[in-house]
XYZ file of N, CA, C and O in Angstrom:
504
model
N 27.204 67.761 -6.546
C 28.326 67.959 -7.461
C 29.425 68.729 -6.723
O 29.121 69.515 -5.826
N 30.508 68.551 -7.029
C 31.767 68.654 -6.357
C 32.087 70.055 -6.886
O 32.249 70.266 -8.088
N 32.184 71.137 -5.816
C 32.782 72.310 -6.272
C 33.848 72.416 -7.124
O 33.564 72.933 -8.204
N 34.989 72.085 -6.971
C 35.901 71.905 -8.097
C 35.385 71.425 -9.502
O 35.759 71.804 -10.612
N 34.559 70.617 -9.217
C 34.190 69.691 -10.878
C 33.605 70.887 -11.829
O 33.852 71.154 -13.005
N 32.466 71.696 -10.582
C 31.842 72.892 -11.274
C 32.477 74.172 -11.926
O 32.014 74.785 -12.888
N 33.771 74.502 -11.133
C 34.534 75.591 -10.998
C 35.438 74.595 -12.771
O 35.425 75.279 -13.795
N 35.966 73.402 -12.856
C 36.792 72.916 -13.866
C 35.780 73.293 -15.359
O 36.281 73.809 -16.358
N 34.672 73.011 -15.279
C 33.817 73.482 -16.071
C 33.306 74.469 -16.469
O 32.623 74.492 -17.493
N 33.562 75.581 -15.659
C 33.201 77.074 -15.508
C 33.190 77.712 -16.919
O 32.342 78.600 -16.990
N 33.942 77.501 -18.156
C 34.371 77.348 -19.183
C 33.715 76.859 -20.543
O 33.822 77.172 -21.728
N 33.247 76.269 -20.068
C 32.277 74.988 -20.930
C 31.425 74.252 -20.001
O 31.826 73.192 -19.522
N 30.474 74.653 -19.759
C 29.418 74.398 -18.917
C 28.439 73.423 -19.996
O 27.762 72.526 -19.494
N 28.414 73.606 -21.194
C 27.570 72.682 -22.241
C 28.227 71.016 -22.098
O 27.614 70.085 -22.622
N 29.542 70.783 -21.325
C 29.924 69.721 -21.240
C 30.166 68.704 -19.974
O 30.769 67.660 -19.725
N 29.238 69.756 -19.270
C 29.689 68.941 -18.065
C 28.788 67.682 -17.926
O 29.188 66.733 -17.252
N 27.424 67.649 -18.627
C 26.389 66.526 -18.559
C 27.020 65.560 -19.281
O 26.591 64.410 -19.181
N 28.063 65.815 -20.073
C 29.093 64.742 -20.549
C 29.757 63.497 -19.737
O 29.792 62.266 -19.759
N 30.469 65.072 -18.701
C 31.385 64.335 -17.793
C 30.505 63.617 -17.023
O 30.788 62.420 -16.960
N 29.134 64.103 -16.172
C 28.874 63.415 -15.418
C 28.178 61.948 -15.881
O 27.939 61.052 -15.071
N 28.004 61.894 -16.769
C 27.427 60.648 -17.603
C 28.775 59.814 -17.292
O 28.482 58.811 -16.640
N 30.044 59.901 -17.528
C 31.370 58.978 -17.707
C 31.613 58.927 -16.181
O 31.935 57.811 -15.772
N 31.512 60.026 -15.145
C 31.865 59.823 -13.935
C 30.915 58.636 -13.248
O 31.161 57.782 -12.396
N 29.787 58.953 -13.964
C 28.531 57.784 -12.955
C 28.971 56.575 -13.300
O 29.143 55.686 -12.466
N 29.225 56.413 -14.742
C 29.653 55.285 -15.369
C 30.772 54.737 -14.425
O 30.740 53.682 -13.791
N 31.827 55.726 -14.466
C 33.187 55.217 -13.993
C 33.235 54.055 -12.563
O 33.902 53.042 -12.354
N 32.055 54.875 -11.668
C 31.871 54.865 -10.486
C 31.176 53.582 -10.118
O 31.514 52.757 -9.269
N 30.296 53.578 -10.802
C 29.413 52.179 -10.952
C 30.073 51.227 -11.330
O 29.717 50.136 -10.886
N 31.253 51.261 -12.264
C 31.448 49.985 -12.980
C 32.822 49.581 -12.478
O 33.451 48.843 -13.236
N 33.359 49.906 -11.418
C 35.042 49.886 -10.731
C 34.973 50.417 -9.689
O 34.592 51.523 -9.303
N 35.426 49.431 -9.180
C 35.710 49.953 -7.310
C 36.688 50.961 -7.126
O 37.495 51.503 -7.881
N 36.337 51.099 -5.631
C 37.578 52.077 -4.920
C 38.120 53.430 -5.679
O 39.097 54.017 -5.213
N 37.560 53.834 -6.679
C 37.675 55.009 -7.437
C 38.037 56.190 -6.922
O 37.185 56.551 -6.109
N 39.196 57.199 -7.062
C 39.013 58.357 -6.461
C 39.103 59.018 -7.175
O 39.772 58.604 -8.121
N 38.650 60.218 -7.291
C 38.418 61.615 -8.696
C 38.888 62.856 -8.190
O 38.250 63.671 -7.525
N 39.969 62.912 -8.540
C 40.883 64.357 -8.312
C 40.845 65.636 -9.456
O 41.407 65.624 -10.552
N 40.108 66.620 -8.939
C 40.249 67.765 -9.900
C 41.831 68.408 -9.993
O 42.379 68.997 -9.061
N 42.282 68.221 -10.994
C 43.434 69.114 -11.524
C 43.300 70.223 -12.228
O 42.188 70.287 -12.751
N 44.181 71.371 -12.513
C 43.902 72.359 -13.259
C 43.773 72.226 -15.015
O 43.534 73.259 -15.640
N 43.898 71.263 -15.564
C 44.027 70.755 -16.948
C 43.177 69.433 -17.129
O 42.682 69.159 -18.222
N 43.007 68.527 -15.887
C 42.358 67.211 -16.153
C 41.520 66.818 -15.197
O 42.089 67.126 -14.149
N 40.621 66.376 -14.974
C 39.990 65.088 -14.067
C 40.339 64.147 -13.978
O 40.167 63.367 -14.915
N 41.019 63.731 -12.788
C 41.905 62.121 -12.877
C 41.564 61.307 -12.083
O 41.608 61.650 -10.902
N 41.085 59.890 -12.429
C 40.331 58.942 -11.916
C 41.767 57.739 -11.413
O 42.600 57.289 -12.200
N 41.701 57.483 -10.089
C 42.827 56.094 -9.950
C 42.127 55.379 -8.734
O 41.128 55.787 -8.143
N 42.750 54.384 -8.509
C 42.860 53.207 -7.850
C 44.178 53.342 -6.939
O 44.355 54.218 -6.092
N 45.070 52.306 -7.275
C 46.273 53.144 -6.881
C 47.340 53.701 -7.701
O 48.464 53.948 -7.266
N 46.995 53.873 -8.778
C 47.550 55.156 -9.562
C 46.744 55.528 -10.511
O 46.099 54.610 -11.018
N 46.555 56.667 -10.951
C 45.621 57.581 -12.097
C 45.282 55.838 -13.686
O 45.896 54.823 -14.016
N 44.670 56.169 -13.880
C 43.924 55.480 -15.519
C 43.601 56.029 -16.229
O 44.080 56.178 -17.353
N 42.023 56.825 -15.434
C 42.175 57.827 -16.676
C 41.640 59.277 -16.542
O 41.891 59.885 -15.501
N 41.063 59.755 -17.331
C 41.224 61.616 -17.068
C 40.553 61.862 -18.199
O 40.487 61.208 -19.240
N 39.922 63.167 -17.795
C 38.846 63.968 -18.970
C 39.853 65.158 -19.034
O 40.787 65.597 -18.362
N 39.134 65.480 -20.274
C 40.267 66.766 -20.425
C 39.556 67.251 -21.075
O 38.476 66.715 -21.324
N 39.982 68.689 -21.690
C 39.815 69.185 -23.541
C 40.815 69.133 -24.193
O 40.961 69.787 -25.226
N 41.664 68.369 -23.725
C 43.349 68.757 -24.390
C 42.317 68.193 -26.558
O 41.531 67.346 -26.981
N 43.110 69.379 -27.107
C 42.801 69.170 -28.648
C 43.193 68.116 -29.312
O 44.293 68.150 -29.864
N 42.483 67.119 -29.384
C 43.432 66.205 -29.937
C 43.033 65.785 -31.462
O 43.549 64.818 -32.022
N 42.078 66.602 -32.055
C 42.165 67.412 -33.467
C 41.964 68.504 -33.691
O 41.479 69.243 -32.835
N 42.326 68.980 -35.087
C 42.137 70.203 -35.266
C 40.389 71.023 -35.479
O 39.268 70.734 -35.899
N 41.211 72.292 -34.803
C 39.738 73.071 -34.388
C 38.747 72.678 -35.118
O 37.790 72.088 -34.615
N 38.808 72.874 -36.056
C 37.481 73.040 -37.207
C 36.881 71.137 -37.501
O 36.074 70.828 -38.378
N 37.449 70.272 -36.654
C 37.039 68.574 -36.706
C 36.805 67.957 -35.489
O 36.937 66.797 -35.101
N 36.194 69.632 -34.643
C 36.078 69.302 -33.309
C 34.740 69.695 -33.475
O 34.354 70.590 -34.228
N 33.622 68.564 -32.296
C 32.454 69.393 -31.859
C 32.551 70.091 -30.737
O 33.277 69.976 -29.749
N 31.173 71.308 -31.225
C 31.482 72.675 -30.487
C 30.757 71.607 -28.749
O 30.462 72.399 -27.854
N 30.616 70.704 -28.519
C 30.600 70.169 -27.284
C 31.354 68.802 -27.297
O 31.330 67.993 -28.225
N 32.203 68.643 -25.808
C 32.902 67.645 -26.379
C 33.868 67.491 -24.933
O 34.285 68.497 -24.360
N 34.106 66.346 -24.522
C 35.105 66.064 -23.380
C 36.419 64.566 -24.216
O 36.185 63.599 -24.941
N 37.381 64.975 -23.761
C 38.252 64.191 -24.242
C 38.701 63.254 -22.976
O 39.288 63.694 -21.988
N 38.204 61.440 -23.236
C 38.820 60.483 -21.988
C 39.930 60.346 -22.612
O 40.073 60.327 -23.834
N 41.044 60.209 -21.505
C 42.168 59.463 -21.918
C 42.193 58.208 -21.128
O 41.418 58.047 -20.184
N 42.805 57.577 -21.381
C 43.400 56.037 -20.681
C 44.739 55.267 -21.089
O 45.256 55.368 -22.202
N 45.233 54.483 -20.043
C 46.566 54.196 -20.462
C 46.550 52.167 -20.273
O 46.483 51.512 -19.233
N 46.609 51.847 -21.231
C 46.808 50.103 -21.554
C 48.141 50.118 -21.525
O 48.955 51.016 -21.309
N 48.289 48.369 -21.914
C 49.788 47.863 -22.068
C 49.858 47.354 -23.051
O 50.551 46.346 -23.189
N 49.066 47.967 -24.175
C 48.930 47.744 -25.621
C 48.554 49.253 -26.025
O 48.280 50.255 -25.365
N 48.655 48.993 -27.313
C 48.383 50.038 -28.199
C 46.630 49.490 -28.889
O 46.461 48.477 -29.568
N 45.837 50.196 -28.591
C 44.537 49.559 -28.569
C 44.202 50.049 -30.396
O 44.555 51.133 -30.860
N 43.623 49.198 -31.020
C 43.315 49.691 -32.220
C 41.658 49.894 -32.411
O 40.951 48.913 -32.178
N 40.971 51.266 -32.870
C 39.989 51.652 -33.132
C 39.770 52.787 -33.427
O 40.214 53.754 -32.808
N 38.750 52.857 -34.840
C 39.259 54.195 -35.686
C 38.519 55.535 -34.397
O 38.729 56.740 -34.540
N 37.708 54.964 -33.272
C 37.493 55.904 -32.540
C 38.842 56.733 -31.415
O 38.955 57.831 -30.870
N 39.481 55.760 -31.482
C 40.729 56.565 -30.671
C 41.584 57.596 -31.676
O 42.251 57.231 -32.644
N 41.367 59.246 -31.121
C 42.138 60.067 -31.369
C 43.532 60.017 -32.033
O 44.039 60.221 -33.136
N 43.942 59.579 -30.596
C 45.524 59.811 -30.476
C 46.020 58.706 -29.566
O 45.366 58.647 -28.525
N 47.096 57.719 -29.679
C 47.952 57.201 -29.181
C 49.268 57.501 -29.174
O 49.825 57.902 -30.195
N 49.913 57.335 -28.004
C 51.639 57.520 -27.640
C 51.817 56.560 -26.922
O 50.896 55.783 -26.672
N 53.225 56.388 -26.366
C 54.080 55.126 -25.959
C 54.905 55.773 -25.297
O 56.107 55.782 -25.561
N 54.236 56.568 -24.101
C 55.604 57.594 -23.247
C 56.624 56.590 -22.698
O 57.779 56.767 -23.082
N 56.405 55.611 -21.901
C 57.343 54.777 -21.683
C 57.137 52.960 -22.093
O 56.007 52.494 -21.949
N 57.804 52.417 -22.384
C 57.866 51.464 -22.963
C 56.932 50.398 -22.239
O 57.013 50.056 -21.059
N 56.064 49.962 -23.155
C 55.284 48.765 -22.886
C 53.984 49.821 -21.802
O 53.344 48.936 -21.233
N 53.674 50.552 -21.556
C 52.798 51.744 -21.279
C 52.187 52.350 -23.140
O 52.894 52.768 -24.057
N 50.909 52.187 -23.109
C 50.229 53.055 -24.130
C 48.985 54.395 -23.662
O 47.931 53.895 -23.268
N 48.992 55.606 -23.662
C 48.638 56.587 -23.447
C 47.802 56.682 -24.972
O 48.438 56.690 -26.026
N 46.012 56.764 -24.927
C 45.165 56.432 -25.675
C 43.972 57.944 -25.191
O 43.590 58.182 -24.045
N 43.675 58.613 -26.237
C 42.589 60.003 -26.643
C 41.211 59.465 -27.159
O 41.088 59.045 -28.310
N 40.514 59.486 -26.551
C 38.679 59.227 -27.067
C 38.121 60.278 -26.856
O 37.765 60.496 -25.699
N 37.809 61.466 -28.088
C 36.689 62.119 -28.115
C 35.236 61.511 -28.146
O 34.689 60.626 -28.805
N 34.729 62.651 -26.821
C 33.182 62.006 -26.633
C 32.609 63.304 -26.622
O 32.835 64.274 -25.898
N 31.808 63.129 -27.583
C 31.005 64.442 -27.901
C 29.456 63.806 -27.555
O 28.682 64.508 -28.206
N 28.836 62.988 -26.960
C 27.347 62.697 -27.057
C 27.263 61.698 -25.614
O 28.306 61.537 -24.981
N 26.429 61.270 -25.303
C 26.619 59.963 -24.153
C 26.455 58.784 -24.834
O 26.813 57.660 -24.483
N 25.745 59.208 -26.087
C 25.999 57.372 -26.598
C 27.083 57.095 -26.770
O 27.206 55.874 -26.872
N 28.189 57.746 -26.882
C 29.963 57.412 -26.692
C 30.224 56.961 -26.105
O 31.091 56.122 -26.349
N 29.644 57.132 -24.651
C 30.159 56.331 -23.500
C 29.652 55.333 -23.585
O 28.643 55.184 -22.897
N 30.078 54.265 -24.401
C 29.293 52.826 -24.672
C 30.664 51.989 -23.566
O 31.448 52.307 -22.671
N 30.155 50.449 -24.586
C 30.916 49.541 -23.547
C 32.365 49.553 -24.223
O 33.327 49.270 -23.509
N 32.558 49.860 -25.536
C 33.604 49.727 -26.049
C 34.830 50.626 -24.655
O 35.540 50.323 -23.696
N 34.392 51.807 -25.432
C 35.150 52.726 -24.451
C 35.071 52.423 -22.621
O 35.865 52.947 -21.840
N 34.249 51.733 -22.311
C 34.062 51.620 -20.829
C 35.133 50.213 -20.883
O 36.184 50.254 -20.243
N 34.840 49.245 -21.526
C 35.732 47.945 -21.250
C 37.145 48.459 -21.113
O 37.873 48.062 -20.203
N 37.618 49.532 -22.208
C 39.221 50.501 -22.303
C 39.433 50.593 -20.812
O 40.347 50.292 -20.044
N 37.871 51.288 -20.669
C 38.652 52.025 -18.744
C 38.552 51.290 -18.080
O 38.960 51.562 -16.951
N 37.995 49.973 -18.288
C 37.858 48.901 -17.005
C 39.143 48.556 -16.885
O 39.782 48.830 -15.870
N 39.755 47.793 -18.110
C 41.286 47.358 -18.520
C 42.133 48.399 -18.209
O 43.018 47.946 -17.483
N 42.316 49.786 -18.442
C 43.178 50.785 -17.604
C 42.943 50.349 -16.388
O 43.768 49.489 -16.076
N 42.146 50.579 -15.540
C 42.182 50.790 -14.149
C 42.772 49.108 -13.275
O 43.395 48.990 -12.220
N 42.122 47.722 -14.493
C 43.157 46.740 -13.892
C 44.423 46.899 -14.125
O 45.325 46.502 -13.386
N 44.562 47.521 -15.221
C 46.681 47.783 -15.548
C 46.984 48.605 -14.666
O 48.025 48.373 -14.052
N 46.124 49.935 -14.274
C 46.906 50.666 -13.228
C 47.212 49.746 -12.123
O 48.365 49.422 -11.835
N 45.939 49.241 -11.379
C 46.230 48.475 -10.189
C 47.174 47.524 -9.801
O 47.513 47.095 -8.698
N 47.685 47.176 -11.468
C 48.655 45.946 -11.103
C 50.196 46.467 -11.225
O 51.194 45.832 -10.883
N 50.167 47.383 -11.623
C 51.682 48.134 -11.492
C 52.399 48.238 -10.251
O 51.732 47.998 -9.244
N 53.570 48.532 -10.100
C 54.133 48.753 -8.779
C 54.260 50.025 -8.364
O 54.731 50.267 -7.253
């Protein structure tokens, strides 16, 4: 395990068997992957970022579990499913998409097909 990944977790250590469940996933199921620790996110790209763990809140405290990693991912749609958090539209025809995963059965295929499809939209961008 990657010093940084440990040190990003330092915080919430009950969630890191989270992350590493989505990282193995990530890794296995998409090539050429690289995983950059940031001070706010984990960011997974190809040749540009897809997607990223976070805790950013993307409900309120008290409709959060007390364990819990937040994927984001970015389509060229606005993806509909009552499991996605939060969607935005920072720039046009770009959709920026929130999946709380509080368990590993979360990390199903639904949510994995999302990041497969991010990481071909990243790749095909300029």
């Amino acid at each position: 395990m990657d010093q940084d990944i440990l040190y990003f977790f330092d915080g919430k250590p009950e969630a890191l068997p989270l992350y590493e469940a989505f990282e193995k996933k990530v890794l296995s199921e998409i090539g050429s992957v690289k995983v950059k620790v940031q001070k706010t996110q984990i960011a997974f790209s190809n040749r540009h970022n897809f997607a990223f763990v976070s805790f950013l809140p993307v409900r309120k405290a008290k409709e959060r579990p007390k364990v819990y990693i937040v994927v984001t991912f970015g389509l060229g749609y606005r993806a509909k499913s009552p499991r996605i958090d939060a969607a935005v539209e920072p720039y046009p025809g770009r959709f920026t998409h929130h999946v709380l995963v509080s368990g590993s059965e979360d990390i199903d295929e639904e949510l994995m097909g999302w990041v497969r499809e991010a990481a071909a939209f990243s790749a095909g961008k300029r």
